[in-house]
Coordinates of C-alpha atoms in Angstrom, one line a residue:
M209 CA 31.1 40.7 10.4
L210 CA 32.0 44.4 10.5
T211 CA 34.7 43.9 7.9
Y212 CA 32.3 42.1 5.6
I213 CA 29.7 44.9 5.9
A214 CA 32.4 47.6 5.3
R215 CA 33.7 45.9 2.2
K216 CA 30.2 45.2 0.7
P217 CA 27.9 48.1 1.5
L218 CA 25.8 47.5 -1.5
A219 CA 25.1 43.9 -0.4
L220 CA 24.1 45.2 3.0
F221 CA 21.9 47.8 1.5
K222 CA 20.2 45.2 -0.7
L223 CA 19.6 43.0 2.4
L224 CA 18.1 45.9 4.2
L225 CA 15.8 46.6 1.3
V226 CA 14.7 43.0 1.3
L227 CA 14.0 43.0 5.0
V228 CA 12.0 46.3 4.9
A229 CA 9.9 45.2 1.9
F230 CA 9.4 41.8 3.4
I231 CA 8.1 43.3 6.7
A232 CA 5.9 45.9 4.9
V233 CA 4.2 43.4 2.6
P234 CA 1.0 41.9 4.0
F235 CA 0.8 38.1 3.9
A236 CA -2.9 37.8 3.1
A237 CA -3.5 36.9 -0.6
N238 CA 0.1 35.7 -0.7
A239 CA 0.4 32.1 0.3
C240 CA 0.8 29.8 -2.7
T241 CA 3.1 26.8 -2.4
S242 CA 4.5 24.7 -5.3
F243 CA 6.9 21.7 -5.6
V244 CA 7.7 18.5 -7.5
L245 CA 8.0 15.0 -6.1
S246 CA 10.0 12.4 -8.1
T247 CA 9.9 8.6 -7.8
V248 CA 13.0 6.3 -7.9
D249 CA 12.3 5.7 -11.6
N250 CA 12.0 9.4 -12.4
R251 CA 8.3 9.8 -12.7
R252 CA 7.3 13.3 -11.5
M253 CA 4.3 14.9 -9.9
Y254 CA 3.9 18.7 -9.7
G255 CA 1.6 20.2 -7.1
R256 CA 0.6 23.6 -5.9
T257 CA -1.9 25.3 -3.6
M258 CA -3.8 28.4 -4.5
E259 CA -4.4 30.9 -1.6
F260 CA -5.9 34.3 -1.9
G261 CA -7.6 36.9 0.3
M262 CA -10.4 37.4 -2.2
K263 CA -12.6 34.8 -3.9
V264 CA -10.9 33.8 -7.2
P265 CA -13.5 32.3 -9.5
T266 CA -11.7 29.3 -11.2
K267 CA -12.6 27.0 -14.0
I268 CA -10.6 24.3 -15.8
G269 CA -9.6 25.5 -19.2
L270 CA -9.0 23.0 -22.1
Y271 CA -6.9 24.7 -24.8
P272 CA -6.5 22.9 -28.1
R273 CA -3.6 23.2 -30.5
G274 CA -3.7 26.0 -33.0
Y275 CA -5.9 28.4 -31.0
K276 CA -5.0 32.0 -31.7
F277 CA -4.3 34.1 -28.6
Q278 CA -4.0 37.9 -28.3
S279 CA -2.5 39.6 -25.4
Q280 CA -4.1 42.9 -24.5
V281 CA -1.7 45.5 -23.1
N282 CA -3.8 48.3 -21.4
D283 CA -6.7 47.6 -23.8
E284 CA -4.4 47.7 -26.8
P285 CA -3.3 44.6 -28.9
G286 CA 0.1 43.3 -27.9
Y287 CA 1.8 40.1 -28.7
S288 CA -0.3 37.5 -30.6
W289 CA 0.4 33.8 -31.2
A290 CA -1.1 30.5 -32.3
G291 CA -0.7 27.8 -29.8
K292 CA 1.3 24.8 -30.9
I293 CA 0.6 22.5 -27.9
A294 CA -2.6 21.6 -26.1
V295 CA -2.9 22.7 -22.5
I296 CA -5.0 21.9 -19.4
G297 CA -5.0 24.6 -16.8
A298 CA -6.7 26.6 -14.1
S299 CA -8.4 29.7 -15.6
V300 CA -9.4 32.5 -13.2
F301 CA -11.9 35.4 -13.4
D302 CA -13.5 34.0 -16.6
Q303 CA -10.4 34.9 -18.5
P304 CA -8.6 32.7 -21.1
A305 CA -5.3 33.1 -19.3
I306 CA -4.3 30.5 -16.6
V307 CA -2.4 30.6 -13.3
D308 CA -1.5 26.9 -13.3
G309 CA -1.4 24.1 -15.8
V310 CA 0.3 21.3 -17.8
N311 CA 0.7 20.7 -21.5
E312 CA 0.6 17.5 -23.6
F313 CA 4.4 17.1 -23.4
G314 CA 4.5 17.3 -19.6
L315 CA 5.7 20.8 -19.2
S316 CA 3.9 22.2 -16.2
G317 CA 4.0 25.3 -14.1
G318 CA 2.2 28.1 -12.2
A319 CA 2.0 31.8 -11.7
L320 CA 2.5 32.6 -8.0
Y321 CA 2.0 35.9 -6.2
F322 CA 5.2 38.0 -5.8
P323 CA 4.3 41.2 -3.9
G324 CA 6.9 43.8 -3.1
F325 CA 9.5 42.4 -5.4
A326 CA 7.9 42.1 -8.9
G327 CA 9.1 44.9 -11.1
Y328 CA 7.8 44.8 -14.7
K329 CA 9.0 46.6 -17.8
N330 CA 6.5 49.4 -18.6
P331 CA 4.5 49.0 -21.8
S332 CA 5.9 50.9 -24.8
H333 CA 4.2 53.6 -26.7
N334 CA 5.8 52.3 -29.9
K335 CA 3.4 50.2 -31.9
E336 CA 6.1 48.0 -33.4
E337 CA 7.5 47.3 -29.9
R338 CA 4.0 46.7 -28.6
T339 CA 3.7 43.7 -30.9
R340 CA 6.3 41.9 -28.8
E341 CA 4.7 42.7 -25.5
I342 CA 2.9 40.1 -23.5
T343 CA 1.2 40.8 -20.1
Q344 CA 2.0 39.0 -16.9
I345 CA -1.5 37.4 -17.0
D346 CA -0.8 35.8 -20.4
F347 CA 2.8 34.8 -19.9
L348 CA 2.3 31.3 -18.5
L349 CA -0.2 30.4 -21.2
W350 CA 2.3 31.5 -23.9
I351 CA 4.9 29.3 -22.4
L352 CA 2.7 26.2 -22.0
T353 CA 1.2 26.5 -25.5
N354 CA 4.5 26.8 -27.2
F355 CA 7.3 24.8 -25.5
K356 CA 8.0 21.2 -24.5
T357 CA 10.9 21.6 -22.1
V358 CA 12.4 24.0 -19.7
E359 CA 15.4 24.4 -22.0
E360 CA 13.2 25.5 -24.9
V361 CA 11.6 28.1 -22.6
K362 CA 15.1 29.5 -21.7
T363 CA 16.2 29.8 -25.3
H364 CA 13.0 31.6 -26.5
L365 CA 12.4 34.2 -23.8
D366 CA 13.9 36.9 -26.0
Q367 CA 11.0 36.4 -28.4
I368 CA 8.7 38.4 -26.2
S369 CA 8.8 41.4 -23.8
L370 CA 7.0 40.8 -20.5
V371 CA 5.2 43.9 -19.2
G372 CA 3.0 44.6 -16.2
T373 CA -0.6 45.8 -16.8
Y374 CA -3.7 46.6 -14.7
F375 CA -6.0 43.6 -14.3
A376 CA -9.6 44.9 -13.8
P377 CA -11.0 41.8 -12.1
M378 CA -8.5 42.2 -9.3
G379 CA -8.3 46.0 -9.3
L380 CA -4.5 46.1 -9.4
V381 CA -1.4 45.2 -11.4
P382 CA -0.9 41.6 -10.2
P383 CA 2.7 41.0 -9.1
L384 CA 3.7 37.5 -10.3
H385 CA 6.6 35.2 -10.7
Y386 CA 6.6 31.8 -12.4
T387 CA 7.6 28.2 -11.7
L388 CA 8.1 25.6 -14.5
H389 CA 8.9 21.9 -14.6
D390 CA 9.3 19.4 -17.4
A391 CA 9.0 15.6 -17.6
A392 CA 12.8 15.2 -17.8
G393 CA 13.2 16.6 -14.3
F394 CA 14.4 20.2 -15.0
S395 CA 12.8 23.1 -13.2
L396 CA 13.0 26.9 -13.7
V397 CA 12.0 30.0 -11.9
I398 CA 11.3 33.3 -13.8
E399 CA 11.0 36.6 -11.9
P400 CA 10.4 40.1 -13.3
V401 CA 12.7 42.4 -11.3
N402 CA 13.5 46.0 -12.1
G403 CA 12.2 45.7 -15.6
E404 CA 14.2 42.6 -16.4
L405 CA 13.6 38.8 -16.3
K406 CA 15.7 36.9 -13.8
V407 CA 15.9 33.2 -14.8
Y408 CA 17.0 30.6 -12.3
D409 CA 17.5 26.9 -12.6
N410 CA 15.7 25.4 -9.7
P411 CA 17.2 22.1 -8.4
Y412 CA 14.9 22.3 -5.3
T413 CA 11.7 22.4 -7.4
V414 CA 10.1 24.5 -4.7
L415 CA 8.6 28.0 -5.0
T416 CA 6.4 30.1 -2.7
N417 CA 6.1 33.9 -2.8
S418 CA 8.3 36.8 -1.6
P419 CA 11.2 37.4 -1.2
D420 CA 12.9 36.6 -4.4
F421 CA 14.1 33.1 -5.3
E422 CA 17.8 34.0 -4.7
W423 CA 16.9 35.0 -1.1
Q424 CA 14.9 31.9 -0.5
T425 CA 17.7 29.6 -1.6
Q426 CA 20.2 31.4 0.7
N427 CA 17.8 31.1 3.6
I428 CA 18.1 27.3 3.3
R429 CA 21.5 27.6 5.0
N430 CA 19.7 28.5 8.2
Y431 CA 18.2 25.0 8.4
L432 CA 21.1 22.7 7.5
F433 CA 20.6 21.0 10.9
L434 CA 17.2 19.5 10.0
S435 CA 16.9 15.8 9.3
P436 CA 14.1 13.3 8.9
F437 CA 15.9 11.0 11.3
N438 CA 15.2 11.1 15.0
L439 CA 17.9 12.2 17.4
G440 CA 19.4 9.6 19.7
S441 CA 19.8 9.9 23.4
T442 CA 22.4 12.2 24.9
T443 CA 24.1 12.7 28.2
I444 CA 24.1 16.0 30.0
M445 CA 25.9 16.3 33.4
G446 CA 25.7 12.6 33.9
Q447 CA 22.0 12.3 33.1
D448 CA 20.8 10.3 30.1
L449 CA 18.1 12.2 28.2
E450 CA 16.0 11.1 25.2
P451 CA 13.7 13.0 22.9
F452 CA 10.0 13.2 23.9
G453 CA 8.8 11.4 20.8
Q454 CA 9.0 11.0 17.1
G455 CA 10.1 13.8 14.8
S456 CA 13.0 15.1 16.9
G457 CA 15.3 15.4 13.8
L458 CA 12.8 17.9 12.4
L459 CA 12.6 20.0 15.5
G460 CA 12.8 23.6 14.4
I461 CA 11.3 23.2 11.0
P462 CA 9.1 26.3 10.5
G463 CA 5.4 25.8 10.7
D464 CA 4.0 29.2 10.1
P465 CA 2.3 30.2 6.8
T466 CA 4.8 32.9 5.8
P467 CA 6.5 32.3 2.3
P468 CA 10.0 31.7 3.7
S469 CA 8.7 29.2 6.2
R470 CA 6.6 27.4 3.6
F471 CA 9.6 27.2 1.2
I472 CA 11.7 25.4 3.9
R473 CA 8.8 23.2 4.9
A474 CA 8.1 22.2 1.3
L475 CA 11.8 21.5 0.7
G476 CA 11.7 19.3 3.8
F477 CA 9.0 17.2 2.2
V478 CA 10.5 17.1 -1.3
S479 CA 13.9 16.0 0.1
S480 CA 12.6 13.4 2.5
V481 CA 9.5 11.7 1.0
D482 CA 10.2 8.0 0.6
A483 CA 10.7 7.7 -3.2
A484 CA 10.1 3.9 -3.1
A485 CA 6.8 4.4 -1.4
L486 CA 6.0 7.3 -3.8
N487 CA 6.4 4.8 -6.6
K488 CA 3.4 2.8 -5.3
S489 CA 1.1 5.7 -4.6
R490 CA 2.2 8.9 -6.3
L491 CA -1.1 10.6 -6.4
M492 CA -2.1 10.0 -2.7
T493 CA 1.4 10.9 -1.5
M494 CA 1.0 14.3 -3.4
V495 CA -2.3 14.9 -1.7
H496 CA -0.9 14.2 1.7
V497 CA 2.0 16.6 1.2
L498 CA -0.2 19.3 -0.3
N499 CA -2.6 19.0 2.7
N500 CA 0.3 20.2 4.9
F501 CA 0.0 23.6 3.3
D502 CA -3.8 24.0 3.6
I503 CA -4.9 27.3 5.2
P504 CA -8.5 27.2 6.7
K505 CA -10.5 30.4 6.7
G506 CA -9.6 32.7 9.6
F507 CA -6.0 31.4 10.2
V508 CA -4.4 34.2 8.1
R509 CA -6.1 37.6 8.2
P510 CA -5.4 41.0 6.8
T511 CA -3.9 43.7 9.0
I512 CA -7.0 45.7 9.6
S513 CA -9.5 46.4 12.4
P514 CA -11.5 43.5 13.8
T515 CA -14.7 45.1 12.6
V516 CA -13.5 45.3 9.0
Q517 CA -12.0 41.8 9.3
E518 CA -15.4 40.3 9.7
Q519 CA -16.4 41.8 6.3
E520 CA -13.2 40.8 4.5
D521 CA -12.3 37.5 2.8
N522 CA -9.4 36.0 4.8
D523 CA -6.6 34.2 3.0
Y524 CA -7.4 30.5 2.6
T525 CA -6.6 27.6 0.3
Q526 CA -9.2 27.9 -2.4
W527 CA -7.9 24.9 -4.4
S528 CA -5.0 22.6 -4.8
S529 CA -3.8 21.0 -8.1
I530 CA -1.6 18.2 -9.2
A531 CA -0.1 17.5 -12.6
D532 CA 1.1 14.0 -13.5
L533 CA 4.0 14.8 -15.8
E534 CA 4.3 11.3 -17.1
N535 CA 0.6 10.5 -17.8
R536 CA -0.2 14.1 -18.7
A537 CA -3.2 14.3 -16.4
Y538 CA -4.4 17.3 -14.2
F539 CA -6.1 16.9 -10.8
I540 CA -7.8 19.5 -8.7
K541 CA -9.7 19.7 -5.3
T542 CA -11.3 22.7 -3.7
Y543 CA -11.9 24.1 -0.3
E544 CA -15.5 23.1 -0.4
N545 CA -14.9 19.7 -2.1
Q546 CA -11.9 17.6 -1.1
T547 CA -12.6 14.9 -3.7
L548 CA -9.9 14.8 -6.3
Y549 CA -11.2 15.4 -9.9
T550 CA -9.1 14.8 -13.0
V551 CA -9.0 15.6 -16.7
S552 CA -6.5 14.4 -19.3
F553 CA -5.7 15.1 -22.9
D554 CA -7.8 12.1 -23.9
D555 CA -10.9 13.8 -22.6
F556 CA -11.1 16.5 -25.2
D557 CA -10.3 17.2 -28.8
V558 CA -6.7 18.6 -28.7
S559 CA -7.1 19.7 -32.4
G560 CA -10.4 21.5 -31.8
S561 CA -11.1 25.1 -32.6
Q562 CA -12.4 26.4 -29.3
I563 CA -11.4 26.7 -25.7
R564 CA -13.6 24.7 -23.4
F565 CA -14.2 25.7 -19.7
I566 CA -15.3 23.3 -17.0
D567 CA -16.8 24.4 -13.8
L568 CA -15.3 23.1 -10.6
P569 CA -17.6 20.7 -8.8
P570 CA -19.8 22.0 -5.9
R571 CA -19.7 20.9 -2.3
Q572 CA -20.4 17.2 -1.8
P573 CA -22.6 15.9 1.1
T574 CA -21.0 13.5 3.6
Q575 CA -21.3 9.9 2.5
K576 CA -22.8 7.4 5.0
L577 CA -20.6 4.5 5.9
L578 CA -23.5 2.2 6.6
P579 CA -26.8 1.9 4.8
A580 CA -29.9 3.5 6.4
K581 CA -31.9 1.2 8.6
Q582 CA -35.0 -0.3 7.0

């Protein structure tokens, strides 16, 4: 251990920086979880939860092919493009940009919070360079409106320059990283770090929040003992002992809402869900897995005084979404309404000229199981 530290002081320094930043970053507004489940015949479902410590107004945006987009970099025009591919996605704060979505070729993905680690390139003062710059808010929409596969995304990232800008509805520069999945089964993570884009193939399909993806994948090694199979009996000092009940193979899987714990827990579901059973009920299986990451109001709170806490919005699951990458359908349910609502590319004119926004459904009353007495 000491020899390793002495020979690699930079590695130790980087580890210390990660630990300090990780401890210093508050976990409120920081709890999104995403993953993909695959059936035995390679049909894929992408899902994510959306948690935040402030109310995030959300609508479903329907984006036709050919719509012209303009990225605004600090109120100045940056990169512009005409979308080639129709997209369905979750639009927030009444903005055209999306934080989650799927396109008509099955490429799906989301923008997840990445506090303490996101490091964007600063906007340029050169007008010519500014024409290549796209904000972190517009980045996901640019990808989904232009590319069909993860490989296409990788080969075209040099076409733009991702920069970080102030986002007035949130009152800050949103720190984001991105998860992408295509219908063929390839997944990608893109993270802006120290002004550069780090791009990772993601065989696990899982992404949460901070620390960075490389750290999260190394952390998997701490949980190699976990298994979906129950432990058998054992003998200690001549005494036969058996587990208390079901789930003994997963004893030790983290259950707290921190990003590293949710990453491991999501990976546990992804790697253990019965693919044959998933074939029969893909959508409901996705719902059941997503429900394991729900955060009710009050469970995660900001580090402030109790008096102020009562006036603050606590981190909670505002909505959860699912994208069927084979059937090109998008589903969403909200904190107030757990009914699953869906929209597909057959539901709107993908060659139209305008973006259409759909309000999320309001709270639904409880349904009576038996009719009222006459």
